CSV table of C-alpha atoms and ligand atoms in Angstrom, one decimal:
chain,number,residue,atom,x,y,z
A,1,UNK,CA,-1.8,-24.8,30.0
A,2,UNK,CA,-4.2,-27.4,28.8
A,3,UNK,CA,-7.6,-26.9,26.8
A,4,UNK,CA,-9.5,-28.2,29.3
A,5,UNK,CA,-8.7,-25.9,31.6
A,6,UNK,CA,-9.9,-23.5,29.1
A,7,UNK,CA,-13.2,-25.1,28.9
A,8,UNK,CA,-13.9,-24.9,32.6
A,9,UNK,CA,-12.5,-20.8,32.6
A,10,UNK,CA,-14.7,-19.7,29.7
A,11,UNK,CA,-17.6,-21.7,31.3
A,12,UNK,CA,-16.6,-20.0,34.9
A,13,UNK,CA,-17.0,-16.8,33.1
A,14,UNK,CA,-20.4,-17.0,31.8
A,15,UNK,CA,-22.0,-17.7,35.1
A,16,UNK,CA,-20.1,-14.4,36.7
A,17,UNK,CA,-20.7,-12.4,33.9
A,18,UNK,CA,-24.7,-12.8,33.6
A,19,UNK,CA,-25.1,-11.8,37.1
A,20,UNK,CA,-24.2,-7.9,36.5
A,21,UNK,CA,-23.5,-7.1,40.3
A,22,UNK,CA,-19.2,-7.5,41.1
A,23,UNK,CA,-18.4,-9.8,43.8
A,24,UNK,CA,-18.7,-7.5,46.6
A,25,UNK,CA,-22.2,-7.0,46.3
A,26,UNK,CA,-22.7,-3.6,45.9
A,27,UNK,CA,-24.1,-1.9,42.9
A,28,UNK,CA,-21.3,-0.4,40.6
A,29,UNK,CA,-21.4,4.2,40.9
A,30,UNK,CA,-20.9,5.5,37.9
A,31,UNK,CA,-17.1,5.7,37.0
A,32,UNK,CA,-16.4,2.6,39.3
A,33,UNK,CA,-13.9,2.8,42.6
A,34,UNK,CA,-13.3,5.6,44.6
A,35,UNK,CA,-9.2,5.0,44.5
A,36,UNK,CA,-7.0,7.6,43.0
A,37,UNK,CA,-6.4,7.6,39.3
A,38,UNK,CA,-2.4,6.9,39.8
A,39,UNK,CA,-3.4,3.6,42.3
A,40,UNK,CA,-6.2,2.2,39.7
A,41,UNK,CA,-3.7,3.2,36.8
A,42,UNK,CA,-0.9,1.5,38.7
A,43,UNK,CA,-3.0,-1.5,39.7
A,44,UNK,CA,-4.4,-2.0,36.3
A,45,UNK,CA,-0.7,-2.2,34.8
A,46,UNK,CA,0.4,-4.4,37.2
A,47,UNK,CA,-2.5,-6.5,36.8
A,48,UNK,CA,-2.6,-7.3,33.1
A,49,UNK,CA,1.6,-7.1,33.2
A,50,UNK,CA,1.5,-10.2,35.9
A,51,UNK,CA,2.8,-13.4,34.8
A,52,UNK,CA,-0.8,-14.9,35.4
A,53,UNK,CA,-1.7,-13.5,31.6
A,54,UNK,CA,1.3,-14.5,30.3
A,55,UNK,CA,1.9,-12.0,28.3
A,56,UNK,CA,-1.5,-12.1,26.8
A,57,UNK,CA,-0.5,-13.6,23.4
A,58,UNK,CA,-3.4,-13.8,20.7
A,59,UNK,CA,-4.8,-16.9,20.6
A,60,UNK,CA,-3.7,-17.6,23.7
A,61,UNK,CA,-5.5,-19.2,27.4
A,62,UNK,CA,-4.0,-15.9,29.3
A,63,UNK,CA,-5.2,-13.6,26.4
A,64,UNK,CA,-8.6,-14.6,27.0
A,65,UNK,CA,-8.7,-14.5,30.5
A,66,UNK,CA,-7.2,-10.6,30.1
A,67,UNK,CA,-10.3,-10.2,27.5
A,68,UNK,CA,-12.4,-11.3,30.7
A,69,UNK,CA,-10.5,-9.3,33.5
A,70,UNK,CA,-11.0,-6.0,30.8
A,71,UNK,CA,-14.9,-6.7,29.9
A,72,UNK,CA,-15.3,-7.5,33.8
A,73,UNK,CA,-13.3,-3.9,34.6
A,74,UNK,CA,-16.0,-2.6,31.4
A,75,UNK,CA,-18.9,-3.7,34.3
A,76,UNK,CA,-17.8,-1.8,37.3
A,77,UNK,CA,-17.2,1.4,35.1
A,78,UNK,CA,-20.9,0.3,33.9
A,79,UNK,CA,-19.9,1.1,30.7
A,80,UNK,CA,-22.8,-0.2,27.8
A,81,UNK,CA,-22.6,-3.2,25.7
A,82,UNK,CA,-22.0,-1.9,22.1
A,83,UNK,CA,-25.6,-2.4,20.2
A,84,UNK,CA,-26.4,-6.4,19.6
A,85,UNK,CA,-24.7,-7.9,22.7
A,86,UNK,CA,-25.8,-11.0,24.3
A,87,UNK,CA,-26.7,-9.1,26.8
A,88,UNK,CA,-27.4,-5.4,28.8
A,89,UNK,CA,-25.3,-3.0,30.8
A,90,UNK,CA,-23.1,-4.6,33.5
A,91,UNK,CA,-22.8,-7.9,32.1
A,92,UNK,CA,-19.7,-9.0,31.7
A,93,UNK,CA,-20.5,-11.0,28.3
A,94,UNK,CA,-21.9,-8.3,26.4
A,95,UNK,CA,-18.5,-6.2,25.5
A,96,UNK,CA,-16.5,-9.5,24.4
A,97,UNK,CA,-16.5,-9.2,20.1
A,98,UNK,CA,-15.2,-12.2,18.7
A,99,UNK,CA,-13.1,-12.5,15.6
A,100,UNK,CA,-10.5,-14.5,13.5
A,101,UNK,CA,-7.0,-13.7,13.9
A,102,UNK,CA,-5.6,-14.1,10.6
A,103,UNK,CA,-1.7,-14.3,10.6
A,104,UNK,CA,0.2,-14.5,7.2
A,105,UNK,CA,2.5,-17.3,7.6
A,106,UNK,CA,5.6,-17.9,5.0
A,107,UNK,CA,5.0,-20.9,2.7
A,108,UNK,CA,2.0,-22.1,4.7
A,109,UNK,CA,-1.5,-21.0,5.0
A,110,UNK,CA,-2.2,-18.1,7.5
A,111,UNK,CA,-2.8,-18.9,11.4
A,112,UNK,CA,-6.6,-18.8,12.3
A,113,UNK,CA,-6.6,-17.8,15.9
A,114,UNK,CA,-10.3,-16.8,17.5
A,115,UNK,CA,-9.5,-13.8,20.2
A,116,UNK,CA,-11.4,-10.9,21.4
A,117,UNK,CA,-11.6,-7.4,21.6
A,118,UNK,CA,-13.4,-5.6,24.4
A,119,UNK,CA,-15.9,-3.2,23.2
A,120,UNK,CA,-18.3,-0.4,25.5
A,121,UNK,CA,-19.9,2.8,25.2
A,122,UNK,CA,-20.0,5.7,27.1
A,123,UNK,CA,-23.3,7.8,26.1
A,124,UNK,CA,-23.1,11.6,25.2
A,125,UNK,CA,-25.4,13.8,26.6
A,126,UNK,CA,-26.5,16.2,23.8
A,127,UNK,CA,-29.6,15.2,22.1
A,128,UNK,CA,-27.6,15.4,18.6
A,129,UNK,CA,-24.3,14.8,18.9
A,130,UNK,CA,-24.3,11.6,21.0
A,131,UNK,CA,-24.8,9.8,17.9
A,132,UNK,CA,-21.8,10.9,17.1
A,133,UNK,CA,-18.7,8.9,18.6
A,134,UNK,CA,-15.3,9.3,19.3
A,135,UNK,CA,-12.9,6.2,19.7
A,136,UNK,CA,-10.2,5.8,22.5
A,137,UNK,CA,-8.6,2.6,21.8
A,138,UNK,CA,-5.5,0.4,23.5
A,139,UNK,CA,-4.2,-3.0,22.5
A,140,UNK,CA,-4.0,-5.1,25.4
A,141,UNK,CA,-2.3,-8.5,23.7
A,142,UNK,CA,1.4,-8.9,24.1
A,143,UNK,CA,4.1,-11.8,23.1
A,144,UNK,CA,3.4,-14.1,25.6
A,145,UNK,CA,5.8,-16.6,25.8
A,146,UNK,CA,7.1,-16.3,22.1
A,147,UNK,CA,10.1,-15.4,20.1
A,148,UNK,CA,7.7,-14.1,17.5
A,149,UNK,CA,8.7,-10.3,17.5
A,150,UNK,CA,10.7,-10.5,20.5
A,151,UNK,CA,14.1,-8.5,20.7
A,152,UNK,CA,15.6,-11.2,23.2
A,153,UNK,CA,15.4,-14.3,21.3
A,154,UNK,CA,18.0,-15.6,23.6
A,155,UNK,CA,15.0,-15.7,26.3
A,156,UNK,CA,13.9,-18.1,25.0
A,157,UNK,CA,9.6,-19.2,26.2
A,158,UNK,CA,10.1,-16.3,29.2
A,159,UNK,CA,6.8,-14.5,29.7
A,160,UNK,CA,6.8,-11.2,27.8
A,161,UNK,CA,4.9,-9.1,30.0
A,162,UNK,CA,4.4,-6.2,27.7
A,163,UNK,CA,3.9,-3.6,31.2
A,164,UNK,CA,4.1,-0.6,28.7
A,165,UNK,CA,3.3,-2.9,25.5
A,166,UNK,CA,0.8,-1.8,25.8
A,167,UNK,CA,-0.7,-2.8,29.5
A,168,UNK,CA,-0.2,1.2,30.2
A,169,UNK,CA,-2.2,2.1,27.3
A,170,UNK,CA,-4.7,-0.7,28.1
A,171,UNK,CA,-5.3,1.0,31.6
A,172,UNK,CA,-4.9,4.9,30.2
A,173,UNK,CA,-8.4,4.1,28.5
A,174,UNK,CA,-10.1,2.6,31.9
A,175,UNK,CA,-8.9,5.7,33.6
A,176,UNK,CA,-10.0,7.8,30.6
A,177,UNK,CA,-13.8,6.0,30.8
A,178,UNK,CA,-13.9,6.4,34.7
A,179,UNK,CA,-13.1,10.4,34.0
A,180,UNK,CA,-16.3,10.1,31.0
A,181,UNK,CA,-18.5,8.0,33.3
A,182,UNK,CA,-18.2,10.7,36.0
A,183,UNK,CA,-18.2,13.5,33.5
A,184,UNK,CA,-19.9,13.0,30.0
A,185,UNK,CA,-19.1,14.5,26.9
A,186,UNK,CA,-22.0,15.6,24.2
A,187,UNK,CA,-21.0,13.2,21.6
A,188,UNK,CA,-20.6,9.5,22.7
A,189,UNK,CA,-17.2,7.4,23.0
A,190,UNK,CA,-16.5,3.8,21.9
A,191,UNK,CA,-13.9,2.3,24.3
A,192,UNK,CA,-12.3,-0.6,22.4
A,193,UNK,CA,-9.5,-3.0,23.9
A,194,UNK,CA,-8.1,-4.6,20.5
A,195,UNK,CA,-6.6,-8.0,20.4
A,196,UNK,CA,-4.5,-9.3,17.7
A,197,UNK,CA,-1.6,-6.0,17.0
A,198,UNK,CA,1.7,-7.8,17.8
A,199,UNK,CA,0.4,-10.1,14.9
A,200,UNK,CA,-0.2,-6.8,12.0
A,201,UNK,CA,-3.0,-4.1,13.6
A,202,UNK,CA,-5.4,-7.5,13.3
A,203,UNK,CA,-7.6,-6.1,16.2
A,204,UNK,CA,-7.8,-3.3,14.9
A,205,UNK,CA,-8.7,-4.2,11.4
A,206,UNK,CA,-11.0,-6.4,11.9
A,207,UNK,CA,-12.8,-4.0,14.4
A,208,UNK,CA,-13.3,-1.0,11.3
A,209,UNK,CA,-14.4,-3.8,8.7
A,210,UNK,CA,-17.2,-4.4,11.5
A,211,UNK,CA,-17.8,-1.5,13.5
A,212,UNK,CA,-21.2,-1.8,15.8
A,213,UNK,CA,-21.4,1.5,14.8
A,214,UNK,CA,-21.0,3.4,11.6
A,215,UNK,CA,-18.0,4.5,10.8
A,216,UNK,CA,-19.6,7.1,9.3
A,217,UNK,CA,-20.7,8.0,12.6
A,218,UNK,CA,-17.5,7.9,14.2
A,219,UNK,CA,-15.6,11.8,14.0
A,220,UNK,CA,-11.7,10.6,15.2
A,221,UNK,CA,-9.8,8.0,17.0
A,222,UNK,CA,-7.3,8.6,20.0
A,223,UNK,CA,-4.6,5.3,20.4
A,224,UNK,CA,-2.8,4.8,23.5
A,225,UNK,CA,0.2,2.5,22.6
A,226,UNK,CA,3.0,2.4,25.1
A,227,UNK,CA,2.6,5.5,27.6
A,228,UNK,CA,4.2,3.8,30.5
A,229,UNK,CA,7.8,4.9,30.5
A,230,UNK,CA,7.9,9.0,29.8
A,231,UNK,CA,11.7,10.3,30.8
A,232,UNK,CA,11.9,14.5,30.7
A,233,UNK,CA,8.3,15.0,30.9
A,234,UNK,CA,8.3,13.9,27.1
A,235,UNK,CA,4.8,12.7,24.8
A,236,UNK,CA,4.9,12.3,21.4
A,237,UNK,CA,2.0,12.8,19.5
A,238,UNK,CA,1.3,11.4,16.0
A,239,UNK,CA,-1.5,12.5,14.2
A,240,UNK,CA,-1.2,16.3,13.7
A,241,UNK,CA,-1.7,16.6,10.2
A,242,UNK,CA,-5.1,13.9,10.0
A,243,UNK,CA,-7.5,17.4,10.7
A,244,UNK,CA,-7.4,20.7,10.0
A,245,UNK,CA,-7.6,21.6,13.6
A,246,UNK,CA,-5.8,19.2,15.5
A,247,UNK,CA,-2.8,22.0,15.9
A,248,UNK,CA,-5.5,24.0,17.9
A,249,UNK,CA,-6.9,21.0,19.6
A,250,UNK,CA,-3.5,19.7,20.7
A,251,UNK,CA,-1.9,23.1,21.8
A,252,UNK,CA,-5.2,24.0,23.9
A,253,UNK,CA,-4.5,20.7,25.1
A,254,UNK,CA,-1.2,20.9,26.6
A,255,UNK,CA,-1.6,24.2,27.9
A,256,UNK,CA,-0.4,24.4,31.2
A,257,UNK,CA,0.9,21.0,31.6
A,258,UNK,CA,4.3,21.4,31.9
A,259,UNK,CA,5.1,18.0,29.2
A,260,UNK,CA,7.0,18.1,26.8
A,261,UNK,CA,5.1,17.4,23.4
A,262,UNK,CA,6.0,16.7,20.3
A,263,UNK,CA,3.4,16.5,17.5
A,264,UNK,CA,4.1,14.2,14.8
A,265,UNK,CA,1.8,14.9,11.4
A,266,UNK,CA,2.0,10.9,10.6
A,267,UNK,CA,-1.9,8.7,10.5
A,268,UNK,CA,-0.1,5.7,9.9
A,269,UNK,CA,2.5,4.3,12.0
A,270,UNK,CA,2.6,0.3,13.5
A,271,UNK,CA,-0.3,0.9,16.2
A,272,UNK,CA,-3.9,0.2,15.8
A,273,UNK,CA,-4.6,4.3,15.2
A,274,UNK,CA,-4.2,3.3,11.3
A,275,UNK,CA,-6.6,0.5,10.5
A,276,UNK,CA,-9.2,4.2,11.4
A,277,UNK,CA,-6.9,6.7,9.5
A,278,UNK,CA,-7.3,4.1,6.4
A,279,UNK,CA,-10.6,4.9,6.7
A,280,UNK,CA,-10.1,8.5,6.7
A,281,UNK,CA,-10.2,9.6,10.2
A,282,UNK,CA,-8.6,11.9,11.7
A,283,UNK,CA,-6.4,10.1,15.0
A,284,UNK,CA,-4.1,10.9,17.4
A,285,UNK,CA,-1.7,8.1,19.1
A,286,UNK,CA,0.2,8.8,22.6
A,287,UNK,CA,3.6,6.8,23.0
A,288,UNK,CA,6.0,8.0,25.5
A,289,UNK,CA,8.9,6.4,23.3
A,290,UNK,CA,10.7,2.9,23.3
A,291,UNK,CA,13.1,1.3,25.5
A,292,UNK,CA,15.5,-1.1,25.7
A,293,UNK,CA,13.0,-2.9,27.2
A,294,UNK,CA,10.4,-3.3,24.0
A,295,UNK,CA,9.9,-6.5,23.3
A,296,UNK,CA,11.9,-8.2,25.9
A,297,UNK,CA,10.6,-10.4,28.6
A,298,UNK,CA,12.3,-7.2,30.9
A,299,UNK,CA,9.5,-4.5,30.0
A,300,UNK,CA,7.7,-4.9,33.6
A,301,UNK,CA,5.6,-3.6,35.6
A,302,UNK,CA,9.0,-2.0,38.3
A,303,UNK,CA,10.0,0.3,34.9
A,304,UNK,CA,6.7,1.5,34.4
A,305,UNK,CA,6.4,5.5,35.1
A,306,UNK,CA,2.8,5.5,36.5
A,307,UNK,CA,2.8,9.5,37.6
A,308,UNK,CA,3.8,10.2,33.9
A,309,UNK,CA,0.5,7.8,32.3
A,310,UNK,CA,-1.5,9.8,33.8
A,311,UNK,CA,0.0,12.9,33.0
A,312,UNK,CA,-0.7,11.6,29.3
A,313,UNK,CA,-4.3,10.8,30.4
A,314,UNK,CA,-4.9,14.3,31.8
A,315,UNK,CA,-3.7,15.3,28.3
A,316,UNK,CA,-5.9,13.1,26.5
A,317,UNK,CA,-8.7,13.8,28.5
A,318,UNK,CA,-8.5,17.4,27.9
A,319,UNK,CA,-7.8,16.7,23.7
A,320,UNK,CA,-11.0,14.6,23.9
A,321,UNK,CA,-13.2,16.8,25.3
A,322,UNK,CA,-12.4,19.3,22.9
A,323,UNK,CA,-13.2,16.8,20.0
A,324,UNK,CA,-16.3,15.4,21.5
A,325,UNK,CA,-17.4,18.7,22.9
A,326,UNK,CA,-17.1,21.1,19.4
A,327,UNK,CA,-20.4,21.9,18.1
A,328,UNK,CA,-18.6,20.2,14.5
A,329,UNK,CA,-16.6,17.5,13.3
A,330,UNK,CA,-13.0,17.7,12.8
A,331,UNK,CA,-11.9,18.5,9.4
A,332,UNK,CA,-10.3,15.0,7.8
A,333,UNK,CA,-7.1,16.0,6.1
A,334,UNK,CA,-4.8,13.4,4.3
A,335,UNK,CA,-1.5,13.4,6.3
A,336,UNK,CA,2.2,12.8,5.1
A,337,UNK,CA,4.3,10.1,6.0
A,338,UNK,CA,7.4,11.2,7.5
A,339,UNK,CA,8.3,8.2,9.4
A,340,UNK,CA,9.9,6.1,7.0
A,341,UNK,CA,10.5,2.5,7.9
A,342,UNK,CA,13.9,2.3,9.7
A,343,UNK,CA,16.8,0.5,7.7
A,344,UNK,CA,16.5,-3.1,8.1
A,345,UNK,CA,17.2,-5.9,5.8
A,346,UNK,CA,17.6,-5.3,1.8
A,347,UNK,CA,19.3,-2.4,-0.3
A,348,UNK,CA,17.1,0.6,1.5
A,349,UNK,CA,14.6,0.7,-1.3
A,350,UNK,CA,11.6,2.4,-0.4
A,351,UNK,CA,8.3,1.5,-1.6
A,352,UNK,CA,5.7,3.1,0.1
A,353,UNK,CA,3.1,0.6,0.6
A,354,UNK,CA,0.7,-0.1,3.5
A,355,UNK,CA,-0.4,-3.9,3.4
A,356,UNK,CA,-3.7,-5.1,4.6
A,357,UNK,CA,-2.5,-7.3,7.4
A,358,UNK,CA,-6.0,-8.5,7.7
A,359,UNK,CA,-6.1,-10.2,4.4
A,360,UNK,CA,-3.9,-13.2,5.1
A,361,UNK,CA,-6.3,-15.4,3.0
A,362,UNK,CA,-5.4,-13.4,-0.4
A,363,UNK,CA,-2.9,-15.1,-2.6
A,364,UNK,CA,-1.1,-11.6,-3.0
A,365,UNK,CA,-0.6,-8.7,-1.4
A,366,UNK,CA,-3.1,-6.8,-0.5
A,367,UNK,CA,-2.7,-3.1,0.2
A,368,UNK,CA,-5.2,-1.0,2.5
A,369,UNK,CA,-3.6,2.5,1.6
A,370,UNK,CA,-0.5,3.7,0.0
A,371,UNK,CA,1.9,6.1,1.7
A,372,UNK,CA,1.3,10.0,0.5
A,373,UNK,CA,4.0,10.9,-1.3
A,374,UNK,CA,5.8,7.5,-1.8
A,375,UNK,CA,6.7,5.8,-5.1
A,376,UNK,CA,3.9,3.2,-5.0
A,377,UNK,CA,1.4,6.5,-4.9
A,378,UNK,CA,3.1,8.3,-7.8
A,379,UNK,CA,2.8,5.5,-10.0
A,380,UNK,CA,-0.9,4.9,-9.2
A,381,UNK,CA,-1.0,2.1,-6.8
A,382,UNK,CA,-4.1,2.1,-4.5
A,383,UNK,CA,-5.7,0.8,-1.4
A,384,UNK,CA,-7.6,-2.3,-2.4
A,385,UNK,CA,-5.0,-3.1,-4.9
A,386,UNK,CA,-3.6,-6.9,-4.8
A,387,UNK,CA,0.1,-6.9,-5.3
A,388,UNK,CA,0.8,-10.5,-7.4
A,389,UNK,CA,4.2,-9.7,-9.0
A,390,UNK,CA,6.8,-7.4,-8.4
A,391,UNK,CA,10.0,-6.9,-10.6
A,392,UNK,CA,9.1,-10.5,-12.4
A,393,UNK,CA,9.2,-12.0,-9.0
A,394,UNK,CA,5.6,-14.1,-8.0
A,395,UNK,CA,4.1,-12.5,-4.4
A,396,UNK,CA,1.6,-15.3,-3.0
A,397,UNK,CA,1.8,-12.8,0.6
A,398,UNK,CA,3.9,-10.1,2.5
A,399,UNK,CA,6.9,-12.6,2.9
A,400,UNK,CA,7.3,-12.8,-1.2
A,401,UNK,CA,6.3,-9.1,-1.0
A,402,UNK,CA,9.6,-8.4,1.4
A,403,UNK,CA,11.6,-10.9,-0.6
A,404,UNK,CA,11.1,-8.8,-3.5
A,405,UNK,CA,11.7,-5.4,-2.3
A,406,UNK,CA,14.7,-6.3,-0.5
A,407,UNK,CA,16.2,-8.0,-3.5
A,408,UNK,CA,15.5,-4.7,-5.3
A,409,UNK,CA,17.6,-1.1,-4.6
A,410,UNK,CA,16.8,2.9,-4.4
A,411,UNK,CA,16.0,3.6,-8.4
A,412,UNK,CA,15.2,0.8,-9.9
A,413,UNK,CA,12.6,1.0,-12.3
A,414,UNK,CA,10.4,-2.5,-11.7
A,415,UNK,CA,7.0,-3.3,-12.6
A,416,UNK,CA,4.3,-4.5,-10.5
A,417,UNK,CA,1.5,-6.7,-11.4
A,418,UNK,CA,-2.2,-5.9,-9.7
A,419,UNK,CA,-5.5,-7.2,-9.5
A,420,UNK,CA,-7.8,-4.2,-9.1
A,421,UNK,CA,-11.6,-3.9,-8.5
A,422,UNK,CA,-14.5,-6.0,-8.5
A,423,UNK,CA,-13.7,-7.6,-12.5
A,424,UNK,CA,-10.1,-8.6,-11.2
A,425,UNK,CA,-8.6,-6.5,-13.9
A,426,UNK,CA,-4.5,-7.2,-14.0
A,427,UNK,CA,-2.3,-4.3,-14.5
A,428,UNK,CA,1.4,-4.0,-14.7
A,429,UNK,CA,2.7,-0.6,-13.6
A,430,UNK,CA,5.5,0.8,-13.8
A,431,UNK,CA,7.2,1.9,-10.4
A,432,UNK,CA,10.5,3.9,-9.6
A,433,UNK,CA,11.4,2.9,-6.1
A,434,UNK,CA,13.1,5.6,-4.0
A,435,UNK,CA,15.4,5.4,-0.8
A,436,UNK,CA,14.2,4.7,2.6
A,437,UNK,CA,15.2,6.9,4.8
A,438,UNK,CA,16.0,9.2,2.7
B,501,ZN,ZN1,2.1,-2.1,21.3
């Protein structure tokens, strides 16, 4: 697809959007369409999963026209602009936030790529609380047409369609808003459609460095990544262990609905629920499992098990409004980390570092939290910290970074060289590495 034909789309879009009343001419209810939650679920997915988007890669013609179809879906739910949009409720503009995709590259310099997310509120109706705001948040960029973390490489430039990664998710939070719309909570919620996770969480962490509203304002994050393809009546959970009552919330939530749940006490995982757990709040991701169809050009829109999104909607729903409902804020607890990494390539030594995929421009390393527990944490390493050496090997990014640890095995004593703080201090520290997995 040419650039031109960008040009004349984004111009196309402008017009439509500043107009605030949808094609049909009738003025938007609250909560959008009539249709049943399972059609308008069903015909969300199959929207965003057709091969027009092209699997919606960052940085990518078909990304930005799903950044359009989403803000344009924002209108009809006539959800409002986040504060210091171009423009007011209903217009189409006014939930598109710009930002940089940075992408670490090996041996070059990282991959600027301008993308979107989608950004709205839905206003609570207690005269306190709805400044505060929960988050429910779905990456709706795929692989596109790229090898670039695809599990078929043999497929060669076939359309990655991404129906459960993570169109499902995308369309659990439009059916979630058109539940809100009809049926407010007290406190507020920020829906946010990130761009920029198959390339590191980049939606994500760009959206927490620059929230439109305080984080401090912001009381717990719900993430709907992959919810498309439940088997057994089974949803799993992370996130038990980032509040002291999330146990309570969660059970109360899945009373009565006959799923399967299993809770999972992780804040950090690879979904955009971390960038907002780095940040010390409490979250809760849905995921109804992989496939063999992750990452392959054959995760479409025929697999997708629409009846059991919903069922992890009704789920949500019910979680939320238990969390934007209470008369206080969750309790913030620090969670472990029991998902290690899988094996993959190296010795299996385990590190236990979370790097800061949106600091591509660092020479180094950057970390934006440590895992609880891990050896990086017991030796002192912190979020913030800038990782330029490790075991007397130079790390200019996270390729060095893997280089390194995978050269390295469970036990080895090897020190690290940071730069730390404001003044740049340089430290060498002394790590023990352990065994992942194990
Ligand atoms: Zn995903």
């Amino acid at each position: 697809m040419s650039l031109a034909f960008r040009a004349c789309c984004a111009l196309a879009l402008v017009v439509v959007g500043c107009r605030s009343t949808p094609s049909s001419g009738t003025a938007p209810a609250p909560g959008g369409s009539a249709i049943s939650d399972s059609a308008q679920v069903a015909q969300d997915i199959a929207t965003l999963a057709d091969d027009r988007f092209e699997g919606r890669r960052t940085g990518t013609p078909g990304n930005d026209s799903a950044a359009a179809w989403l803000s344009r879906r924002y209108a009809a739910l006539t959800l409002q602009p986040p504060p210091g949009a171009p423009c007011g409720a209903g217009c189409a503009n006014g939930y598109l936030r710009p930002f940089a995709a940075r992408e670490p590259r090996r041996n070059a310099a990282p991959l600027l790529r301008e993308t979107r997310n989608v950004v709205g509120i839905i206003r609570g109706t207690d005269p306190v609380l709805r400044d505060e705001y929960v988050v429910i948040g779905a990456h709706f960029d795929h692989l596109g047409r790229s090898t670039e973390g695809a599990l078929d490489p043999a497929a060669g430039d076939a359309i990655r369609n991404g129906a459960d990664d993570n169109a499902s998710g995308s369309a659990a939070i439009l059916a979630l808003a058109k539940r809100l719309r009809q049926k407010p909570t007290k406190r507020s919620v920020l829906v946010v459609h990130f761009s920029g996770e198959e390339q590191g969480l980049l939606g994500s962490a760009a959206f927490v460095e620059t929230t439109p509203i305080p984080l401090s304002r912001m009381v717990a994050m719900l993430n709907f990544d992959m919810v498309g393809r439940m088997r057994d009546d089974k949803v799993i959970v992370y996130g038990l262990a980032t509040a002291a009552e999330m146990r309570a919330v969660l059970d109360s939530a899945a009373a009565g609905l006959r799923l399967n749940v299993s809770q999972v006490p992780d804040g950090t995982g690879p979904s955009d629920h971390s960038s907002f757990y780095l940040k010390d709040l409490p979250v809760l991701h849905f995921f109804t499992d992989v496939h063999p169809d992750y990452h392959r050009a054959t995760d479409d829109f025929p697999a997708i098990n629409v009846a059991g999104a919903v069922r992890v909607v009704d789920l949500a729903e019910r979680a939320l409004r238990t969390i934007a409902d209470r008369p206080a804020r969750l309790t913030f607890t620090k969670a472990p980390s029991t998902q290690r990494a899988a094996a993959g390539p190296g010795n299996g030594a385990y590190f236990g570092s979370i790097p800061d995929m949106g600091a591509a421009d660092d020479t180094g390393m950057r970390l934006s939290g440590v895992s609880p527990g891990g050896p990086a944490e017991k030796a002192g390493l912190k979020a913030g910290d800038l990782i330029v050496e490790f075991g007397g090997r130079a790390v200019k990014n996270i390729y060095d970074y893997t280089d390194a640890i995978g050269a390295s095995r469970p036990g080895d004593v090897v020190a690290v060289v940071v730069v730390r703080g404001p003044s740049n201090e340089r430290l060498t520290i002394s790590v023990t590495l352990g065994r992942r997995g194990g």
